[in-house]
mmCIF file of C-alpha atoms in Angstrom:
data_model
loop_
_atom_site.group_PDB
_atom_site.id
_atom_site.type_symbol
_atom_site.label_atom_id
_atom_site.label_comp_id
_atom_site.label_asym_id
_atom_site.label_seq_id
_atom_site.Cartn_x
_atom_site.Cartn_y
_atom_site.Cartn_z
ATOM 1 C CA MET A 174 0.000 0.000 0.000
ATOM 2 C CA LYS A 175 1.466 3.355 -0.980
ATOM 3 C CA PHE A 176 0.605 5.863 1.720
ATOM 4 C CA LYS A 177 1.763 8.784 -0.429
ATOM 5 C CA SER A 178 -0.985 8.050 -2.962
ATOM 6 C CA PHE A 179 -3.395 9.535 -0.439
ATOM 7 C CA GLY A 180 -3.203 12.920 -2.120
ATOM 8 C CA LYS A 181 -2.159 16.487 -1.543
ATOM 9 C CA ARG A 182 -2.389 16.564 2.240
ATOM 10 C CA LEU A 183 0.628 15.488 4.240
ATOM 11 C CA MET A 184 -1.251 13.087 6.453
ATOM 12 C CA ALA A 185 0.822 10.205 5.125
ATOM 13 C CA LEU A 186 4.113 11.951 4.477
ATOM 14 C CA LEU A 187 5.634 11.425 7.880
ATOM 15 C CA MET A 188 5.050 7.693 7.874
ATOM 16 C CA ALA A 189 6.602 7.364 4.434
ATOM 17 C CA VAL A 190 9.632 9.251 5.707
ATOM 18 C CA ALA A 191 9.827 7.099 8.835
ATOM 19 C CA VAL A 192 9.798 3.874 6.839
ATOM 20 C CA ALA A 193 12.421 5.142 4.412
ATOM 21 C CA LEU A 194 14.728 6.329 7.166
ATOM 22 C CA SER A 195 14.509 3.293 9.416
ATOM 23 C CA LEU A 196 17.149 1.447 7.405
ATOM 24 C CA THR A 197 19.911 3.953 8.167
ATOM 25 C CA ALA A 198 18.876 5.399 11.482
ATOM 26 C CA CYS A 199 22.102 5.346 13.445
ATOM 27 C CA GLY A 200 25.623 3.997 13.704
ATOM 28 C CA ASP A 201 27.823 7.091 13.768
ATOM 29 C CA ASP A 202 30.258 7.504 16.634
ATOM 30 C CA TYR A 203 28.910 10.845 17.884
ATOM 31 C CA VAL A 204 25.888 11.237 20.165
ATOM 32 C CA VAL A 205 22.882 13.484 19.541
ATOM 33 C CA ALA A 206 20.523 14.818 22.190
ATOM 34 C CA GLY A 207 18.347 12.113 23.752
ATOM 35 C CA GLU A 208 19.675 9.357 21.521
ATOM 36 C CA ASP A 209 19.751 6.776 24.296
ATOM 37 C CA TYR A 210 16.072 7.299 25.141
ATOM 38 C CA ILE A 211 15.026 7.056 21.488
ATOM 39 C CA LEU A 212 17.035 3.927 20.774
ATOM 40 C CA ALA A 213 15.635 2.269 23.901
ATOM 41 C CA ALA A 214 12.082 3.136 22.811
ATOM 42 C CA ARG A 215 12.698 1.677 19.353
ATOM 43 C CA ALA A 216 14.096 -1.529 20.845
ATOM 44 C CA ALA A 217 11.147 -1.849 23.216
ATOM 45 C CA TYR A 218 8.615 -1.307 20.420
ATOM 46 C CA ILE A 219 9.806 -4.174 18.236
ATOM 47 C CA GLU A 220 9.607 -6.540 21.217
ATOM 48 C CA LEU A 221 5.871 -5.974 21.695
ATOM 49 C CA ASP A 222 3.463 -8.833 20.994
ATOM 50 C CA SER A 223 0.663 -6.417 20.061
ATOM 51 C CA ALA A 224 -0.206 -2.727 20.043
ATOM 52 C CA ARG A 225 -2.391 0.005 18.612
ATOM 53 C CA VAL A 226 -0.884 3.000 16.822
ATOM 54 C CA ASP A 227 -2.817 6.238 16.320
ATOM 55 C CA ILE A 228 -1.509 9.045 14.122
ATOM 56 C CA ILE A 229 -3.397 12.136 15.191
ATOM 57 C CA ASN A 230 -3.783 15.405 13.314
ATOM 58 C CA ASP A 231 -2.835 17.956 15.959
ATOM 59 C CA ASP A 232 -4.933 20.666 14.307
ATOM 60 C CA THR A 233 -8.169 18.674 14.521
ATOM 61 C CA GLY A 234 -7.436 16.197 17.294
ATOM 62 C CA GLU A 235 -8.678 13.408 15.011
ATOM 63 C CA SER A 236 -6.908 10.095 14.481
ATOM 64 C CA GLU A 237 -6.290 9.990 10.728
ATOM 65 C CA GLN A 238 -4.386 6.706 10.704
ATOM 66 C CA ILE A 239 -4.960 3.653 12.887
ATOM 67 C CA PHE A 240 -2.755 0.578 12.883
ATOM 68 C CA ILE A 241 -3.520 -2.406 15.128
ATOM 69 C CA TYR A 242 -1.455 -5.572 15.140
ATOM 70 C CA LYS A 243 -0.886 -8.797 17.025
ATOM 71 C CA TYR A 244 1.558 -11.700 16.656
ATOM 72 C CA ASP A 245 0.332 -15.240 17.236
ATOM 73 C CA GLU A 246 2.223 -17.979 19.042
ATOM 74 C CA VAL A 247 4.389 -18.770 15.992
ATOM 75 C CA GLY A 248 5.151 -15.148 15.208
ATOM 76 C CA MET A 249 2.665 -14.616 12.363
ATOM 77 C CA MET A 250 1.252 -11.094 12.288
ATOM 78 C CA THR A 251 -2.372 -10.082 11.948
ATOM 79 C CA TYR A 252 -2.808 -6.380 11.320
ATOM 80 C CA SER A 253 -5.453 -3.867 10.428
ATOM 81 C CA TYR A 254 -4.755 -0.451 8.932
ATOM 82 C CA TYR A 255 -7.228 2.369 8.440
ATOM 83 C CA ALA A 256 -6.604 5.879 7.129
ATOM 84 C CA VAL A 257 -8.869 8.729 6.152
ATOM 85 C CA SER A 258 -8.137 11.997 4.375
ATOM 86 C CA ASP A 259 -11.057 14.274 3.489
ATOM 87 C CA ASP A 260 -13.580 11.819 1.990
ATOM 88 C CA THR A 261 -10.998 9.203 0.991
ATOM 89 C CA VAL A 262 -10.526 5.972 2.957
ATOM 90 C CA ILE A 263 -7.772 3.417 2.609
ATOM 91 C CA ALA A 264 -7.865 0.269 4.720
ATOM 92 C CA GLN A 265 -6.204 -3.131 4.824
ATOM 93 C CA PHE A 266 -6.601 -6.287 6.892
ATOM 94 C CA ASN A 267 -4.105 -9.143 6.719
ATOM 95 C CA ASN A 268 -3.987 -12.230 8.955
ATOM 96 C CA GLY A 269 -1.082 -13.959 7.222
ATOM 97 C CA TYR A 270 -3.378 -16.117 5.090
ATOM 98 C CA GLU A 271 -5.770 -13.663 3.468
ATOM 99 C CA GLN A 272 -5.852 -9.952 2.825
ATOM 100 C CA TYR A 273 -8.640 -7.442 2.251
ATOM 101 C CA THR A 274 -7.841 -4.003 0.872
ATOM 102 C CA GLU A 275 -10.121 -1.014 0.406
ATOM 103 C CA GLN A 276 -8.779 1.810 -1.708
ATOM 104 C CA TYR A 277 -10.749 4.619 -3.343
ATOM 105 C CA GLY A 278 -14.041 2.774 -2.969
ATOM 106 C CA THR A 279 -12.852 -0.588 -4.305
ATOM 107 C CA VAL A 280 -12.455 -3.677 -2.114
ATOM 108 C CA THR A 281 -10.076 -6.418 -3.240
ATOM 109 C CA TYR A 282 -9.119 -9.803 -1.813
ATOM 110 C CA LEU A 283 -5.912 -11.847 -1.922
ATOM 111 C CA ASP A 284 -4.859 -15.091 -0.293
ATOM 112 C CA THR A 285 -1.741 -17.239 -0.143
ATOM 113 C CA GLY A 286 -2.440 -18.548 -3.627
ATOM 114 C CA ASP A 287 -1.875 -15.111 -5.171
ATOM 115 C CA THR A 288 1.675 -14.272 -6.221
ATOM 116 C CA SER A 289 1.315 -10.689 -4.965
ATOM 117 C CA PHE A 290 0.194 -11.748 -1.488
ATOM 118 C CA THR A 291 2.572 -10.881 1.366
ATOM 119 C CA SER A 292 2.456 -12.087 4.942
ATOM 120 C CA TYR A 293 4.335 -10.513 7.827
ATOM 121 C CA THR A 294 6.098 -12.011 10.834
ATOM 122 C CA ARG A 295 8.338 -10.989 13.701
ATOM 123 C CA ASP A 296 11.326 -11.545 11.439
ATOM 124 C CA VAL A 297 9.749 -9.629 8.536
ATOM 125 C CA PRO A 298 7.411 -7.112 10.201
ATOM 126 C CA TYR A 299 4.982 -4.747 8.539
ATOM 127 C CA PRO A 300 6.767 -1.349 8.323
ATOM 128 C CA LEU A 301 4.526 0.326 10.902
ATOM 129 C CA ALA A 302 5.396 -2.427 13.391
ATOM 130 C CA ASP A 303 9.116 -1.904 12.884
ATOM 131 C CA GLU A 304 11.415 0.462 14.767
ATOM 132 C CA GLY A 305 11.160 3.082 12.004
ATOM 133 C CA LEU A 306 7.780 4.122 13.414
ATOM 134 C CA ILE A 307 9.800 5.938 16.080
ATOM 135 C CA LEU A 308 11.731 8.064 13.643
ATOM 136 C CA PHE A 309 15.440 8.624 14.181
ATOM 137 C CA TYR A 310 17.737 9.453 11.267
ATOM 138 C CA LYS A 311 20.938 10.428 12.981
ATOM 139 C CA LYS A 312 22.866 11.673 9.964
ATOM 140 C CA ALA A 313 20.294 14.381 9.253
ATOM 141 C CA VAL A 314 19.806 15.662 12.806
ATOM 142 C CA ASP A 315 21.073 19.208 13.355
ATOM 143 C CA THR A 316 23.054 18.711 16.545
ATOM 144 C CA GLU A 317 23.443 22.461 17.177
ATOM 145 C CA THR A 318 19.722 23.230 17.434
ATOM 146 C CA SER A 319 18.445 19.923 18.833
ATOM 147 C CA TYR A 320 18.076 19.588 22.592
ATOM 148 C CA ILE A 321 16.949 17.506 25.571
ATOM 149 C CA ALA A 322 15.125 18.945 28.593
ATOM 150 C CA THR A 323 14.492 16.849 31.701
ATOM 151 C CA ASN A 324 12.999 16.974 35.166
ATOM 152 C CA GLU A 325 11.895 14.302 37.625
ATOM 153 C CA LEU A 326 8.512 13.857 35.891
ATOM 154 C CA ALA A 327 9.183 14.081 32.175
ATOM 155 C CA ILE A 328 11.786 14.194 29.429
ATOM 156 C CA GLU A 329 11.468 16.162 26.180
ATOM 157 C CA VAL A 330 13.777 15.582 23.236
ATOM 158 C CA CYS A 331 13.642 17.779 20.139
ATOM 159 C CA HIS A 332 15.428 16.969 16.891
ATOM 160 C CA TYR A 333 15.596 19.492 14.077
ATOM 161 C CA TYR A 334 16.388 17.880 10.743
ATOM 162 C CA ASN A 335 18.669 19.245 8.046
ATOM 163 C CA ILE A 336 16.475 18.954 4.938
ATOM 164 C CA SER A 337 19.489 18.931 2.623
ATOM 165 C CA LYS A 338 20.615 15.665 4.241
ATOM 166 C CA LEU A 339 17.330 13.920 3.457
ATOM 167 C CA SER A 340 18.286 13.387 -0.182
ATOM 168 C CA GLY A 341 16.807 10.215 -1.596
ATOM 169 C CA VAL A 342 13.932 10.246 0.894
ATOM 170 C CA ASP A 343 10.372 10.547 -0.422
ATOM 171 C CA THR A 344 9.668 14.018 0.974
ATOM 172 C CA ALA A 345 6.972 16.464 -0.077
ATOM 173 C CA ASP A 346 7.463 19.236 -2.623
ATOM 174 C CA GLY A 347 8.296 22.493 -0.887
ATOM 175 C CA MET A 348 9.385 20.851 2.371
ATOM 176 C CA THR A 349 11.652 23.387 4.092
ATOM 177 C CA GLY A 350 11.548 22.271 7.702
ATOM 178 C CA PHE A 351 11.103 19.112 9.723
ATOM 179 C CA LYS A 352 11.409 18.383 13.432
ATOM 180 C CA VAL A 353 10.477 15.574 15.804
ATOM 181 C CA LEU A 354 9.547 15.998 19.455
ATOM 182 C CA TYR A 355 9.722 12.945 21.726
ATOM 183 C CA TYR A 356 8.084 12.861 25.143
ATOM 184 C CA PHE A 357 9.086 10.336 27.808
ATOM 185 C CA ASP A 358 7.991 9.825 31.395
ATOM 186 C CA GLY A 359 10.431 10.239 34.258
ATOM 187 C CA GLU A 360 11.599 6.635 33.853
ATOM 188 C CA GLY A 361 12.348 7.050 30.158
ATOM 189 C CA ASN A 362 9.293 5.274 28.743
ATOM 190 C CA LEU A 363 8.006 6.824 25.524
ATOM 191 C CA LEU A 364 4.677 8.619 25.934
ATOM 192 C CA PHE A 365 4.285 9.868 22.360
ATOM 193 C CA LEU A 366 6.153 11.643 19.595
ATOM 194 C CA ARG A 367 5.180 14.577 17.407
ATOM 195 C CA GLU A 368 6.396 15.180 13.856
ATOM 196 C CA ILE A 369 6.101 18.689 12.431
ATOM 197 C CA THR A 370 6.642 19.423 8.751
ATOM 198 C CA GLU A 371 7.051 22.923 7.331
ATOM 199 C CA ILE A 372 6.027 23.500 3.730
ATOM 200 C CA THR A 373 6.848 26.674 1.798
ATOM 201 C CA ASN A 374 4.083 27.283 -0.719
ATOM 202 C CA ASP A 375 4.488 28.736 -4.204
ATOM 203 C CA ASP A 376 3.436 32.170 -2.967
ATOM 204 C CA GLY A 377 6.089 32.128 -0.243
ATOM 205 C CA SER A 378 3.673 31.463 2.611
ATOM 206 C CA ILE A 379 4.451 28.708 5.103
ATOM 207 C CA THR A 380 2.137 25.908 6.208
ATOM 208 C CA GLU A 381 2.870 23.589 9.122
ATOM 209 C CA TYR A 382 1.532 20.051 9.432
ATOM 210 C CA SER A 383 1.748 18.487 12.884
ATOM 211 C CA TYR A 384 0.980 14.846 13.690
ATOM 212 C CA SER A 385 1.342 13.008 16.989
ATOM 213 C CA ILE A 386 1.950 9.271 17.198
ATOM 214 C CA TYR A 387 0.655 7.303 20.173
ATOM 215 C CA ILE A 388 1.427 3.627 20.821
ATOM 216 C CA THR A 389 -1.226 2.187 23.146
ATOM 217 C CA GLU A 390 -2.757 -1.185 24.121
ATOM 218 C CA GLN A 391 0.777 -2.518 24.308
ATOM 219 C CA ASN A 392 0.629 -6.323 24.643
ATOM 220 C CA GLU A 393 -3.106 -5.951 25.329
ATOM 221 C CA VAL A 394 -4.706 -6.464 21.888
ATOM 222 C CA THR A 395 -6.806 -9.619 21.997
ATOM 223 C CA THR A 396 -8.554 -9.344 18.619
ATOM 224 C CA VAL A 397 -7.506 -7.333 15.573
ATOM 225 C CA PRO A 398 -10.586 -5.735 13.973
ATOM 226 C CA ASN A 399 -11.252 -5.683 10.245
ATOM 227 C CA PHE A 400 -12.396 -2.182 9.253
ATOM 228 C CA ILE A 401 -13.467 -3.375 5.784
ATOM 229 C CA ASP A 402 -16.942 -4.534 4.742
ATOM 230 C CA ILE A 403 -15.856 -7.856 3.236
ATOM 231 C CA SER A 404 -19.299 -8.479 1.681
ATOM 232 C CA ARG A 405 -18.357 -5.918 -0.950
ATOM 233 C CA VAL A 406 -15.736 -8.308 -2.315
ATOM 234 C CA GLU A 407 -18.393 -10.945 -2.976
ATOM 235 C CA GLU A 408 -20.603 -8.427 -4.754
ATOM 236 C CA GLU A 409 -17.705 -7.331 -6.919
ATOM 237 C CA GLU A 410 -16.803 -10.921 -7.869
ATOM 238 C CA THR A 411 -20.359 -11.746 -8.943
ATOM 239 C CA GLY A 412 -20.515 -8.706 -11.166
ATOM 240 C CA GLU A 413 -23.047 -6.862 -9.051
ATOM 241 C CA GLU A 414 -22.787 -3.149 -8.564
ATOM 242 C CA VAL A 415 -20.639 -2.160 -5.573
#
C-alpha cells in the first residue's frame, strides 16, 4: 500500500519518511541529544506482541491513521490499517493467510495462492510495526539546534532535521523544515512523539503540518478488527454493482 498516494495533504508523508529512514537510522560515533532514550524506545517497540498505533492530526485532534497488530504464538502477524483523508478511505486487513484491501471505494481480496500476497512475521514485520515508526535518522539531525530537557517527571527531546541531508527520501514538494519531538515519562518510557513538517508554498507562505503518534494497548490487543466490509468483495466478484 502506498501511503503517499493519499493525495495532496501530508497526512501520510511522515510515515513514508519514517519507513524510508529506518534502514539507516544510526551507527555514527557521535551522540545526539536524547539518543539513548530514542534507541531504547525503538528496541522496546519491536519486542511488543501487540499494540495500537494512532496518528493524530494535531490541528483537529482526530486520528487519521490507525494501525492495530498482534503476533500469534508462531510469530505470524495479523494487522489492520485504516486511514482517512477528506472523503478518501484506505484500509487493509491481513492475517497472514488472506488480505482485504479497500482503496478509493474498491475492495479487493488476496490469499496465499496469489503471487502478490505478502504475509508478515516478527522476522519480517509490517513497516509500521518496525522500529522506524519511532523516527530517528541520525545523519540528518542538526546537533546544534536539537536539545533535551528533563525533570523528575518528564523528558522532552527535540530533533531538528537538516532537509538537505534527506536526499533520496520521499519528501513532499516544498518541504523546508522538519522536526520531531519525543516525550518520555520520568523513567524514560516513551509517551508519544510529534512530527512537524514545514512547507513553503508557491506564494512564499508557510504551512505547518503536525501529527502526533501514540502507541497504546501494548501487549493488550486480543482481537484485531477488520475495518473493511468484506461483503463488498463478494458483490464485486459476482458482477453486481458495488
